[in-house]
Tab-separated table of C-alpha atoms in Angstrom:
chain	number	residue	atom	x	y	z
A	1	MET	CA	-61.709	142.136	-123.861
A	2	GLU	CA	-63.232	138.661	-124.256
A	3	THR	CA	-62.604	136.211	-121.441
A	4	LYS	CA	-62.803	132.390	-121.436
A	5	PHE	CA	-62.914	131.791	-117.715
A	6	GLN	CA	-64.184	133.653	-114.696
A	7	PHE	CA	-62.898	132.604	-111.253
A	8	GLN	CA	-63.541	133.553	-107.629
A	9	GLN	CA	-60.814	133.163	-104.996
A	10	PRO	CA	-61.915	130.116	-102.986
A	11	LEU	CA	-60.175	128.117	-100.465
A	12	LEU	CA	-58.286	126.269	-103.299
A	13	ILE	CA	-56.102	129.378	-103.925
A	14	ILE	CA	-55.074	129.348	-100.292
A	15	LEU	CA	-54.343	125.603	-100.462
A	16	LEU	CA	-52.237	126.165	-103.544
A	17	ILE	CA	-50.131	128.696	-101.721
A	18	LEU	CA	-49.659	126.330	-98.791
A	19	ILE	CA	-48.811	123.396	-100.970
A	20	ALA	CA	-46.207	125.510	-102.851
A	21	ARG	CA	-44.466	126.231	-99.478
A	22	ILE	CA	-44.100	122.587	-98.458
A	23	GLN	CA	-40.478	121.781	-97.686
A	24	CYS	CA	-38.949	119.958	-100.607
A	25	ILE	CA	-35.957	117.503	-100.739
A	26	SER	CA	-32.439	118.544	-99.966
A	27	ILE	CA	-30.635	119.830	-103.096
A	28	ASP	CA	-27.582	121.895	-103.884
A	29	THR	CA	-28.987	125.302	-103.033
A	30	ASN	CA	-25.574	126.945	-103.559
A	31	LEU	CA	-25.655	125.883	-107.154
A	32	LEU	CA	-29.168	127.375	-107.512
A	33	ARG	CA	-27.989	130.621	-105.971
A	34	THR	CA	-25.072	130.725	-108.393
A	35	GLN	CA	-27.402	130.149	-111.371
A	36	ALA	CA	-29.646	132.961	-110.014
A	37	LYS	CA	-26.689	135.363	-109.968
A	38	ASN	CA	-25.584	134.307	-113.433
A	39	LEU	CA	-29.048	135.025	-114.858
A	40	ILE	CA	-29.172	138.412	-113.300
A	41	ASP	CA	-25.617	139.138	-114.405
A	42	ALA	CA	-26.438	138.111	-117.997
A	43	TYR	CA	-29.434	140.401	-117.948
A	44	GLU	CA	-27.476	143.373	-116.665
A	45	SER	CA	-24.774	142.935	-119.232
A	46	LYS	CA	-27.305	142.619	-122.104
A	47	PRO	CA	-30.792	143.733	-121.000
A	48	THR	CA	-33.804	142.318	-122.751
A	49	ASP	CA	-37.428	142.544	-121.404
A	50	ALA	CA	-39.220	140.742	-118.618
A	51	ILE	CA	-40.718	138.141	-120.912
A	52	LEU	CA	-37.359	137.140	-122.420
A	53	PHE	CA	-35.720	137.265	-119.049
A	54	TRP	CA	-38.193	134.907	-117.418
A	55	ASN	CA	-38.127	132.709	-120.472
A	56	ALA	CA	-34.428	132.322	-119.887
A	57	VAL	CA	-35.128	131.392	-116.293
A	58	LEU	CA	-37.668	128.820	-117.465
A	59	LEU	CA	-35.238	127.331	-119.973
A	60	ASN	CA	-32.656	127.068	-117.201
A	61	ALA	CA	-35.165	125.395	-114.949
A	62	ALA	CA	-36.221	122.919	-117.650
A	63	ALA	CA	-32.596	121.854	-118.123
A	64	ASN	CA	-32.063	121.610	-114.368
A	65	ASP	CA	-35.111	119.314	-114.178
A	66	TYR	CA	-33.031	116.730	-115.974
A	67	ASP	CA	-29.812	117.284	-113.973
A	68	ASN	CA	-29.340	114.702	-111.224
A	69	SER	CA	-27.328	117.056	-109.133
A	70	ILE	CA	-30.413	119.284	-108.818
A	71	ALA	CA	-33.345	116.956	-109.245
A	72	ASP	CA	-33.197	113.257	-108.429
A	73	SER	CA	-36.217	112.917	-110.687
A	74	PRO	CA	-37.930	115.554	-112.813
A	75	ASP	CA	-40.739	117.727	-111.513
A	76	GLN	CA	-42.119	117.722	-115.019
A	77	ALA	CA	-41.350	114.302	-116.463
A	78	GLY	CA	-41.515	114.034	-120.260
A	79	PRO	CA	-42.652	116.339	-123.015
A	80	THR	CA	-46.308	116.110	-122.020
A	81	THR	CA	-46.162	117.564	-118.492
A	82	THR	CA	-43.339	119.942	-119.556
A	83	SER	CA	-45.481	121.439	-122.371
A	84	ARG	CA	-48.262	121.991	-119.866
A	85	ALA	CA	-45.862	123.724	-117.461
A	86	PHE	CA	-44.517	126.009	-120.137
A	87	ALA	CA	-48.008	126.965	-121.188
A	88	ILE	CA	-49.056	127.783	-117.630
A	89	ILE	CA	-45.963	129.845	-116.985
A	90	HIS	CA	-46.041	131.887	-120.244
A	91	GLY	CA	-49.848	132.066	-120.087
A	92	ALA	CA	-49.516	133.643	-116.619
A	93	MET	CA	-46.942	136.183	-117.919
A	94	TYR	CA	-49.147	137.006	-120.858
A	95	GLU	CA	-52.128	137.597	-118.654
A	96	ALA	CA	-50.095	139.676	-116.322
A	97	MET	CA	-48.954	141.937	-119.164
A	98	ASN	CA	-52.449	142.111	-120.553
A	99	GLY	CA	-53.846	142.945	-117.135
A	100	PHE	CA	-52.328	146.358	-117.609
A	101	GLU	CA	-52.119	146.827	-121.325
A	102	ARG	CA	-55.538	145.276	-122.166
A	103	ILE	CA	-54.582	145.006	-125.898
A	104	TYR	CA	-55.124	141.214	-126.470
A	105	ILE	CA	-57.801	138.669	-125.835
A	106	SER	CA	-57.592	137.376	-122.223
A	107	MET	CA	-58.266	133.746	-121.333
A	108	TYR	CA	-58.136	134.022	-117.528
A	109	ARG	CA	-59.632	136.977	-115.672
A	110	PRO	CA	-60.484	136.737	-111.952
A	111	SER	CA	-63.664	138.460	-110.888
A	112	SER	CA	-61.734	140.358	-108.207
A	113	MET	CA	-59.211	141.852	-110.740
A	114	PRO	CA	-58.003	145.204	-109.209
A	115	ALA	CA	-57.967	148.433	-111.274
A	116	THR	CA	-54.724	148.855	-113.183
A	117	TYR	CA	-55.196	152.288	-114.713
A	118	ASP	CA	-54.159	154.158	-111.612
A	119	VAL	CA	-50.405	153.492	-111.691
A	120	PRO	CA	-47.640	154.102	-114.249
A	121	ARG	CA	-47.404	151.125	-116.610
A	122	ALA	CA	-43.705	150.602	-117.078
A	123	PRO	CA	-42.613	149.289	-113.672
A	124	ALA	CA	-45.954	147.833	-112.848
A	125	VAL	CA	-46.050	145.626	-115.963
A	126	GLU	CA	-42.588	144.237	-115.427
A	127	ALA	CA	-43.348	143.584	-111.816
A	128	ALA	CA	-46.591	141.791	-112.773
A	129	ILE	CA	-44.826	139.581	-115.306
A	130	THR	CA	-42.104	138.804	-112.786
A	131	GLU	CA	-44.552	137.833	-110.030
A	132	ALA	CA	-46.655	135.819	-112.403
A	133	ALA	CA	-43.495	133.858	-113.644
A	134	TYR	CA	-42.292	133.469	-110.087
A	135	GLN	CA	-45.511	132.050	-108.637
A	136	THR	CA	-45.985	129.540	-111.469
A	137	LEU	CA	-42.371	128.390	-111.530
A	138	TYR	CA	-42.428	128.046	-107.767
A	139	ALA	CA	-45.482	125.785	-107.946
A	140	LEU	CA	-44.430	123.687	-110.989
A	141	TYR	CA	-40.658	123.167	-110.315
A	142	PRO	CA	-40.604	122.875	-106.481
A	143	LYS	CA	-37.089	121.481	-106.310
A	144	GLN	CA	-35.746	124.775	-107.615
A	145	ARG	CA	-37.556	127.240	-105.407
A	146	GLU	CA	-34.265	128.707	-104.130
A	147	LEU	CA	-33.407	129.659	-107.783
A	148	PHE	CA	-36.741	131.340	-108.372
A	149	THR	CA	-36.824	133.192	-105.060
A	150	GLN	CA	-33.339	134.623	-105.451
A	151	THR	CA	-33.973	135.578	-109.072
A	152	ARG	CA	-37.308	137.159	-108.375
A	153	ASN	CA	-36.043	139.257	-105.507
A	154	ASN	CA	-33.034	140.565	-107.465
A	155	PHE	CA	-35.027	141.184	-110.581
A	156	ILE	CA	-37.668	143.238	-108.692
A	157	LYS	CA	-34.810	145.371	-107.414
A	158	LEU	CA	-33.681	146.023	-110.989
A	159	VAL	CA	-37.245	146.879	-112.030
A	160	ARG	CA	-37.548	149.255	-109.089
A	161	GLY	CA	-34.227	150.846	-109.783
A	162	ASP	CA	-34.061	154.459	-108.391
A	163	SER	CA	-37.831	154.927	-108.774
A	164	SER	CA	-39.937	155.913	-105.867
A	165	ASP	CA	-42.957	154.345	-107.580
A	166	ASN	CA	-43.710	151.727	-104.896
A	167	ALA	CA	-47.437	151.878	-105.658
A	168	GLY	CA	-46.782	150.747	-109.298
A	169	ILE	CA	-44.414	147.923	-108.226
A	170	ASN	CA	-46.769	146.731	-105.468
A	171	LYS	CA	-49.756	146.817	-107.807
A	172	GLY	CA	-47.838	144.819	-110.436
A	173	ILE	CA	-46.880	142.209	-107.848
A	174	LEU	CA	-50.502	141.918	-106.670
A	175	VAL	CA	-51.882	141.543	-110.220
A	176	GLY	CA	-49.122	139.082	-111.236
A	177	LYS	CA	-49.748	136.874	-108.219
A	178	LEU	CA	-53.502	136.973	-108.625
A	179	LEU	CA	-53.396	135.948	-112.275
A	180	ALA	CA	-50.804	133.235	-111.674
A	181	LEU	CA	-52.863	131.646	-108.889
A	182	THR	CA	-55.987	131.900	-111.097
A	183	ILE	CA	-54.344	129.927	-113.898
A	184	LEU	CA	-52.887	127.364	-111.450
A	185	GLU	CA	-56.322	126.974	-109.917
A	186	SER	CA	-57.945	126.520	-113.311
A	187	ARG	CA	-55.468	123.816	-114.287
A	188	SER	CA	-55.538	122.012	-110.883
A	189	SER	CA	-58.504	119.810	-112.053
A	190	ASP	CA	-57.462	119.285	-115.720
A	191	ASN	CA	-56.946	115.541	-115.345
A	192	SER	CA	-53.124	115.829	-115.750
A	193	GLN	CA	-52.611	113.893	-112.506
A	194	ASN	CA	-54.821	110.985	-113.549
A	195	GLN	CA	-52.609	108.972	-115.863
A	196	GLY	CA	-53.582	105.521	-114.749
A	197	THR	CA	-52.019	102.371	-116.236
A	198	TYR	CA	-51.560	101.033	-119.758
A	199	LYS	CA	-52.623	97.588	-120.861
A	200	LEU	CA	-50.579	96.129	-123.751
A	201	ILE	CA	-52.274	94.683	-126.818
A	202	ASN	CA	-50.055	91.672	-127.528
A	203	GLN	CA	-50.634	91.629	-131.289
A	204	THR	CA	-48.450	92.292	-134.301
A	205	GLY	CA	-48.257	95.933	-135.117
A	206	TYR	CA	-49.028	97.240	-131.593
A	207	HIS	CA	-46.852	99.113	-129.151
A	208	GLN	CA	-44.480	97.258	-126.772
A	209	PRO	CA	-41.506	98.468	-124.634
A	210	ASP	CA	-38.134	98.964	-126.428
A	211	PRO	CA	-36.666	95.406	-126.276
A	212	THR	CA	-33.228	96.943	-125.511
A	213	HIS	CA	-34.819	98.677	-122.516
A	214	PRO	CA	-37.397	96.177	-121.392
A	215	ASP	CA	-38.188	97.912	-118.049
A	216	GLN	CA	-39.291	101.018	-119.934
A	217	PRO	CA	-42.501	102.536	-118.434
A	218	PHE	CA	-45.395	103.929	-120.531
A	219	LEU	CA	-45.307	107.690	-120.523
A	220	SER	CA	-48.553	109.585	-120.006
A	221	PRO	CA	-51.086	106.875	-121.279
A	222	ARG	CA	-54.071	109.031	-120.521
A	223	TRP	CA	-52.630	112.439	-121.422
A	224	GLY	CA	-55.159	112.633	-124.303
A	225	THR	CA	-57.878	113.147	-121.612
A	226	VAL	CA	-56.226	116.234	-120.185
A	227	THR	CA	-58.336	119.424	-120.607
A	228	PRO	CA	-56.742	121.461	-123.434
A	229	PHE	CA	-55.832	125.104	-123.071
A	230	VAL	CA	-57.611	126.284	-126.179
A	231	ILE	CA	-58.711	123.493	-128.487
A	232	GLN	CA	-61.975	121.683	-127.614
A	233	SER	CA	-60.711	118.175	-126.862
A	234	GLY	CA	-57.741	115.853	-127.285
A	235	SER	CA	-59.619	114.050	-130.104
A	236	GLN	CA	-60.597	117.211	-132.012
A	237	PHE	CA	-57.603	116.805	-134.315
A	238	ARG	CA	-57.053	113.026	-134.022
A	239	ALA	CA	-54.863	111.727	-136.870
A	240	SER	CA	-56.412	109.679	-139.758
A	241	ASN	CA	-57.271	106.016	-139.450
A	242	THR	CA	-54.671	105.114	-142.081
A	243	VAL	CA	-52.890	102.802	-139.681
A	244	GLY	CA	-56.079	101.099	-138.573
A	245	ASN	CA	-57.627	101.014	-135.108
A	246	THR	CA	-58.838	97.352	-135.165
A	247	LEU	CA	-56.823	94.172	-135.553
A	248	ALA	CA	-58.080	93.788	-139.125
A	249	GLY	CA	-57.287	97.414	-139.952
A	250	ARG	CA	-53.856	97.095	-138.521
A	251	ARG	CA	-53.110	93.894	-140.600
A	252	GLN	CA	-54.315	95.755	-143.651
A	253	PHE	CA	-52.015	98.715	-142.980
A	254	LEU	CA	-49.022	96.377	-142.471
A	255	ARG	CA	-49.653	94.987	-146.053
A	256	SER	CA	-49.968	98.406	-147.544
A	257	GLU	CA	-47.510	100.036	-149.929
A	258	LYS	CA	-47.204	102.967	-147.533
A	259	TYR	CA	-46.056	100.762	-144.666
A	260	ILE	CA	-43.559	98.905	-146.890
A	261	SER	CA	-42.156	102.235	-148.100
A	262	ASP	CA	-41.840	103.587	-144.579
A	263	TYR	CA	-40.230	100.327	-143.388
A	264	ASN	CA	-37.595	100.468	-146.186
A	265	GLU	CA	-36.817	104.042	-145.454
A	266	VAL	CA	-36.283	103.596	-141.736
A	267	VAL	CA	-34.128	100.518	-142.280
A	268	SER	CA	-32.044	102.471	-144.891
A	269	LEU	CA	-31.719	105.777	-142.954
A	270	GLY	CA	-32.356	104.903	-139.329
A	271	THR	CA	-30.121	101.854	-138.729
A	272	ARG	CA	-27.456	102.561	-136.117
A	273	ASN	CA	-24.581	101.891	-138.520
A	274	SER	CA	-26.372	102.926	-141.686
A	275	GLN	CA	-24.211	103.044	-144.858
A	276	THR	CA	-26.770	105.285	-146.579
A	277	ARG	CA	-27.390	107.951	-143.923
A	278	THR	CA	-24.990	110.862	-144.511
A	279	ALA	CA	-22.956	112.615	-141.810
A	280	ASP	CA	-25.221	115.623	-142.175
A	281	GLN	CA	-28.319	113.490	-141.758
A	282	THR	CA	-26.871	111.987	-138.626
A	283	GLU	CA	-26.234	115.484	-137.347
A	284	VAL	CA	-29.750	116.511	-138.123
A	285	GLY	CA	-31.204	113.490	-136.298
A	286	ILE	CA	-29.201	114.301	-133.104
A	287	PHE	CA	-29.463	118.084	-133.425
A	288	TRP	CA	-33.282	118.008	-132.874
A	289	GLY	CA	-33.153	115.360	-130.120
A	290	TYR	CA	-33.747	116.583	-126.588
A	291	ASP	CA	-35.174	113.214	-125.498
A	292	GLY	CA	-34.888	113.847	-121.771
A	293	ALA	CA	-31.048	113.788	-121.779
A	294	PRO	CA	-29.119	115.169	-118.891
A	295	LYS	CA	-29.103	118.962	-118.757
A	296	LEU	CA	-31.084	119.215	-122.031
A	297	GLY	CA	-34.611	118.177	-121.194
A	298	VAL	CA	-37.401	117.618	-123.646
A	299	PRO	CA	-38.751	119.089	-126.942
A	300	PRO	CA	-40.750	122.082	-125.584
A	301	ARG	CA	-37.489	123.442	-124.286
A	302	LEU	CA	-35.867	122.992	-127.652
A	303	TYR	CA	-38.652	124.846	-129.556
A	304	ASN	CA	-38.695	127.659	-126.969
A	305	GLN	CA	-34.977	128.074	-127.622
A	306	VAL	CA	-35.717	128.383	-131.304
A	307	VAL	CA	-38.535	130.907	-130.796
A	308	ARG	CA	-36.299	132.896	-128.468
A	309	VAL	CA	-33.626	133.301	-131.148
A	310	ILE	CA	-36.226	134.515	-133.577
A	311	ALA	CA	-37.909	136.886	-131.156
A	312	ILE	CA	-34.635	138.513	-130.261
A	313	LYS	CA	-33.577	138.862	-133.924
A	314	LYS	CA	-37.010	140.363	-134.742
A	315	ASN	CA	-36.627	142.877	-131.964
A	316	ASN	CA	-40.089	142.219	-130.659
A	317	THR	CA	-41.767	144.543	-128.172
A	318	LEU	CA	-42.488	143.277	-124.698
A	319	GLN	CA	-46.162	142.990	-125.632
A	320	GLN	CA	-45.358	140.963	-128.751
A	321	ASN	CA	-43.066	138.613	-126.834
A	322	ALA	CA	-45.787	138.025	-124.220
A	323	GLN	CA	-48.215	137.094	-127.007
A	324	LEU	CA	-45.869	135.110	-129.085
A	325	PHE	CA	-44.484	132.879	-126.260
A	326	ALA	CA	-47.987	132.310	-124.822
A	327	PHE	CA	-49.398	131.352	-128.239
A	328	VAL	CA	-46.537	129.033	-129.079
A	329	ASN	CA	-46.693	127.327	-125.708
A	330	TYR	CA	-50.513	127.074	-125.765
A	331	ALA	CA	-50.132	125.441	-129.207
A	332	MET	CA	-47.446	122.958	-128.034
A	333	ALA	CA	-49.420	122.031	-124.886
A	334	ASP	CA	-52.573	121.329	-126.919
A	335	ALA	CA	-50.396	119.577	-129.504
A	336	GLY	CA	-49.054	117.273	-126.742
A	337	ILE	CA	-52.637	116.492	-125.564
A	338	SER	CA	-53.744	115.827	-129.149
A	339	ALA	CA	-50.662	113.780	-130.141
A	340	TRP	CA	-50.869	111.531	-127.062
A	341	GLU	CA	-54.543	111.013	-127.532
A	342	THR	CA	-53.760	109.691	-131.008
A	343	LYS	CA	-50.714	107.653	-129.848
A	344	TYR	CA	-52.784	105.676	-127.349
A	345	TYR	CA	-55.784	105.490	-129.516
A	346	TYR	CA	-53.935	103.704	-132.356
A	347	GLU	CA	-51.025	102.183	-130.368
A	348	LEU	CA	-48.840	101.667	-133.431
A	349	TRP	CA	-45.557	99.933	-132.865
A	350	ARG	CA	-42.197	101.646	-133.172
A	351	PRO	CA	-39.571	100.726	-135.844
A	352	ILE	CA	-37.449	98.733	-133.401
A	353	LEU	CA	-40.400	96.311	-133.032
A	354	GLY	CA	-41.604	96.493	-136.633
A	355	VAL	CA	-38.234	95.803	-138.110
A	356	ARG	CA	-37.187	93.083	-135.579
A	357	GLN	CA	-40.402	91.203	-135.819
A	358	GLY	CA	-41.247	91.777	-139.442
A	359	SER	CA	-44.696	91.475	-141.064
A	360	PRO	CA	-46.396	89.600	-143.824
A	361	THR	CA	-44.743	91.913	-146.343
A	362	THR	CA	-41.470	92.901	-144.679
A	363	ARG	CA	-38.514	90.829	-143.515
A	364	ALA	CA	-37.568	90.431	-139.844
A	365	ILE	CA	-34.122	91.681	-138.808
A	366	PRO	CA	-34.011	90.209	-135.247
A	367	ASN	CA	-31.147	92.191	-133.798
A	368	TRP	CA	-31.815	95.466	-135.614
A	369	LEU	CA	-30.815	98.603	-133.793
A	370	PRO	CA	-31.764	102.175	-134.635
A	371	LEU	CA	-29.420	105.091	-134.212
A	372	GLY	CA	-31.888	105.878	-131.422
A	373	ALA	CA	-32.978	108.812	-129.385
A	374	PRO	CA	-29.766	110.326	-128.033
A	375	ALA	CA	-29.187	109.490	-124.303
A	376	ASP	CA	-26.224	111.914	-124.212
A	377	GLY	CA	-24.167	110.098	-121.653
A	378	GLY	CA	-27.209	109.071	-119.633
A	379	GLY	CA	-27.066	105.427	-120.823
A	380	ASP	CA	-27.506	103.826	-124.187
A	381	ASN	CA	-29.543	105.392	-126.999
A	382	PHE	CA	-33.199	104.198	-126.871
A	383	THR	CA	-36.630	104.220	-128.463
A	384	PRO	CA	-39.077	106.562	-126.557
A	385	PRO	CA	-41.579	104.874	-124.217
A	386	PHE	CA	-44.866	105.622	-125.993
A	387	PRO	CA	-46.565	104.548	-129.256
A	388	SER	CA	-45.231	105.757	-132.585
A	389	TYR	CA	-48.220	107.273	-134.293
A	390	VAL	CA	-48.104	110.275	-134.297
A	391	SER	CA	-44.680	111.781	-133.624
A	392	GLY	CA	-44.537	114.082	-130.680
A	393	HIS	CA	-41.587	115.945	-132.190
A	394	SER	CA	-43.359	116.564	-135.420
A	395	THR	CA	-46.569	117.687	-133.736
A	396	PHE	CA	-44.887	119.937	-131.187
A	397	GLY	CA	-42.413	121.372	-133.800
A	398	SER	CA	-44.996	122.045	-136.464
A	399	ALA	CA	-47.286	123.693	-133.949
A	400	ALA	CA	-44.528	126.010	-132.995
A	401	PHE	CA	-43.344	126.766	-136.542
A	402	GLU	CA	-46.848	127.284	-137.893
A	403	MET	CA	-47.499	129.688	-135.032
A	404	LEU	CA	-44.358	131.576	-136.079
A	405	ARG	CA	-45.608	131.818	-139.604
A	406	LEU	CA	-49.011	133.032	-138.459
A	407	PHE	CA	-47.615	135.561	-136.008
A	408	TYR	CA	-45.138	137.122	-138.449
A	409	GLY	CA	-47.247	136.608	-141.581
A	410	THR	CA	-44.439	134.938	-143.536
A	411	ASP	CA	-42.367	131.778	-143.814
A	412	GLN	CA	-39.370	133.643	-144.984
A	413	PHE	CA	-36.826	134.417	-142.178
A	414	GLN	CA	-33.089	133.897	-141.933
A	415	PHE	CA	-31.831	132.645	-138.654
A	416	GLN	CA	-29.194	130.458	-137.088
A	417	PHE	CA	-29.652	128.063	-134.084
A	418	GLN	CA	-27.313	126.122	-131.918
A	419	SER	CA	-28.719	123.004	-130.398
A	420	ASP	CA	-27.637	121.914	-126.896
A	421	GLU	CA	-27.025	118.491	-128.475
A	422	TYR	CA	-24.064	120.182	-130.161
A	423	ASN	CA	-22.854	122.723	-127.586
A	424	GLY	CA	-19.318	121.519	-127.020
A	425	ALA	CA	-20.313	119.915	-123.708
A	426	THR	CA	-22.869	117.244	-124.354
A	427	LYS	CA	-21.460	113.688	-124.626
A	428	ASP	CA	-22.520	111.171	-127.277
A	429	SER	CA	-23.499	107.861	-125.700
A	430	ILE	CA	-22.367	105.797	-128.770
A	431	THR	CA	-18.926	107.308	-129.397
A	432	GLY	CA	-18.302	108.355	-125.757
A	433	ARG	CA	-16.963	111.603	-127.026
A	434	VAL	CA	-18.133	115.204	-126.333
A	435	ARG	CA	-19.934	116.557	-129.476
A	436	PRO	CA	-18.494	119.736	-130.992
A	437	ASN	CA	-20.247	123.067	-131.300
A	438	ARG	CA	-22.561	123.115	-134.243
A	439	THR	CA	-24.830	126.013	-135.508
A	440	ARG	CA	-27.231	125.436	-138.347
A	441	SER	CA	-28.653	128.084	-140.665
A	442	TYR	CA	-32.130	128.470	-142.073
A	443	GLU	CA	-33.755	130.659	-144.747
A	444	ARG	CA	-37.313	129.710	-143.844
A	445	PHE	CA	-39.296	128.481	-140.858
A	446	SER	CA	-40.367	125.579	-143.012
A	447	GLN	CA	-36.716	124.639	-143.670
A	448	ALA	CA	-36.154	124.168	-139.894
A	449	GLU	CA	-39.506	122.464	-139.596
A	450	GLU	CA	-38.524	119.938	-142.286
A	451	GLU	CA	-35.247	119.103	-140.514
A	452	ASN	CA	-37.237	118.538	-137.260
A	453	PHE	CA	-39.616	116.323	-139.296
A	454	LEU	CA	-36.818	114.194	-140.807
A	455	SER	CA	-34.759	113.876	-137.701
A	456	ARG	CA	-36.829	111.180	-136.154
A	457	ILE	CA	-36.556	108.978	-139.263
A	458	TYR	CA	-32.816	109.445	-139.203
A	459	LEU	CA	-32.807	108.320	-135.594
A	460	GLY	CA	-34.820	105.290	-136.594
A	461	VAL	CA	-37.452	105.910	-133.903
A	462	HIS	CA	-40.389	106.856	-136.169
A	463	TRP	CA	-42.078	105.926	-139.371
A	464	ARG	CA	-42.584	108.644	-141.997
A	465	ILE	CA	-46.351	108.448	-141.523
A	466	ASP	CA	-45.851	109.441	-137.866
A	467	GLN	CA	-44.104	112.597	-139.061
A	468	GLU	CA	-46.602	113.450	-141.812
A	469	GLU	CA	-49.653	113.140	-139.691
A	470	GLY	CA	-47.939	114.883	-136.692
A	471	ARG	CA	-47.130	117.854	-138.955
A	472	THR	CA	-50.626	118.150	-140.143
A	473	MET	CA	-52.009	117.948	-136.625
A	474	GLY	CA	-49.558	120.533	-135.257
A	475	ARG	CA	-50.291	122.967	-137.972
A	476	LYS	CA	-54.073	122.629	-137.555
A	477	ILE	CA	-53.777	123.208	-133.766
A	478	ALA	CA	-51.667	126.342	-134.215
A	479	LYS	CA	-54.079	127.763	-136.791
A	480	TYR	CA	-57.087	127.051	-134.505
A	481	ILE	CA	-55.478	128.764	-131.567
A	482	TYR	CA	-54.235	131.752	-133.552
A	483	ASP	CA	-57.707	132.288	-134.967
A	484	LYS	CA	-59.319	131.838	-131.591
A	485	LEU	CA	-57.113	134.279	-129.766
A	486	THR	CA	-56.684	137.135	-132.378
């Protein structure tokens, strides 16, 4: 099979192991042990496969990352770093499976890869996937190591069962660990730690902090320089220059019919107490939120939950699940890099600034408030801390939904999805009440994609052009990756 990278096992791998074992801060380990037991119990009551099991562990960890009782601050803060973590973890599981099956294109293959044809595949493959997931989770979410260790040890016992095939299990663990450390090594110098500082452009039409949250930081200002997983560079699919990348170009855009139309739409539909936004539109806006709220996390978790529902309903094989989740998460990781490159290249202001300040062709509404990204009891709703153009939600979501269309060869698929924004436990910051359970139904992937697209307009945190260009970008990235890896 074709490979993208070849690696030795230098001192860096040893250092990665040592760093991963550094003592982390005191947390509620009893809670993590309980979660580990619950994950195993759920698997035993309704078995899936190793990919779906460890995807469930990852989704649990990503929610924990935004739970103050477990993590005083996230290990993976924001959608950018989270999308990278998801891609590493699912990429490692994919490579571990493929190390035995050898049926798909491999992106990471160490030069010292041991032979895998000399042991029975079934227990070896599941052990390899388990160890790959464990090693990457352990490295990327260090505050939750107790959860991963307990879960890994108990799941290996289930994989082993009554079998006397210790050789297969041991070979699987060896291969899974080797491939996980290979991927971690390859990403250790990807520029993800070099985010620097952001210098504001104090001009009309340019990004500023949300005035209702003036101490807001600037999330991942140099994420566009991170080495992509599959695409060539963060600028490969940069959005069009419609909004202008010079002061003159920006002034021209702010006078355009497109900007006036987008302004009028967001004032009509995105105002906090809008009289034109319907109850269903409000629900759609919140349903696709996941803006770093407590116990919900960020968009990559949301779209993985959607993909999980579809994979289970499709009754995928283990091999198909390994490929699907790796491809979706590679696409979202590269979508994050590409979207953030565009965001900080153009630095377009958000509606809360554009509406409050006005422009030569639009009226200023000084105290205007959007419905806002749902804070879910973690404070007041807000506008996200990065430029508007393009929308991260639209780019991440369209990358995921386009990959689903490509993977299954159709847009037609009936499914239902319940968002954690409406799970009967999440509290609304505006009303102060717990939101009810809500499940939404879809006939096509594009129907769900369109809701995701519109949701940010209904929240008043994006212009329509952000959504349009993000959708185009996400779809292009998914197509590029699918063509490259199949």
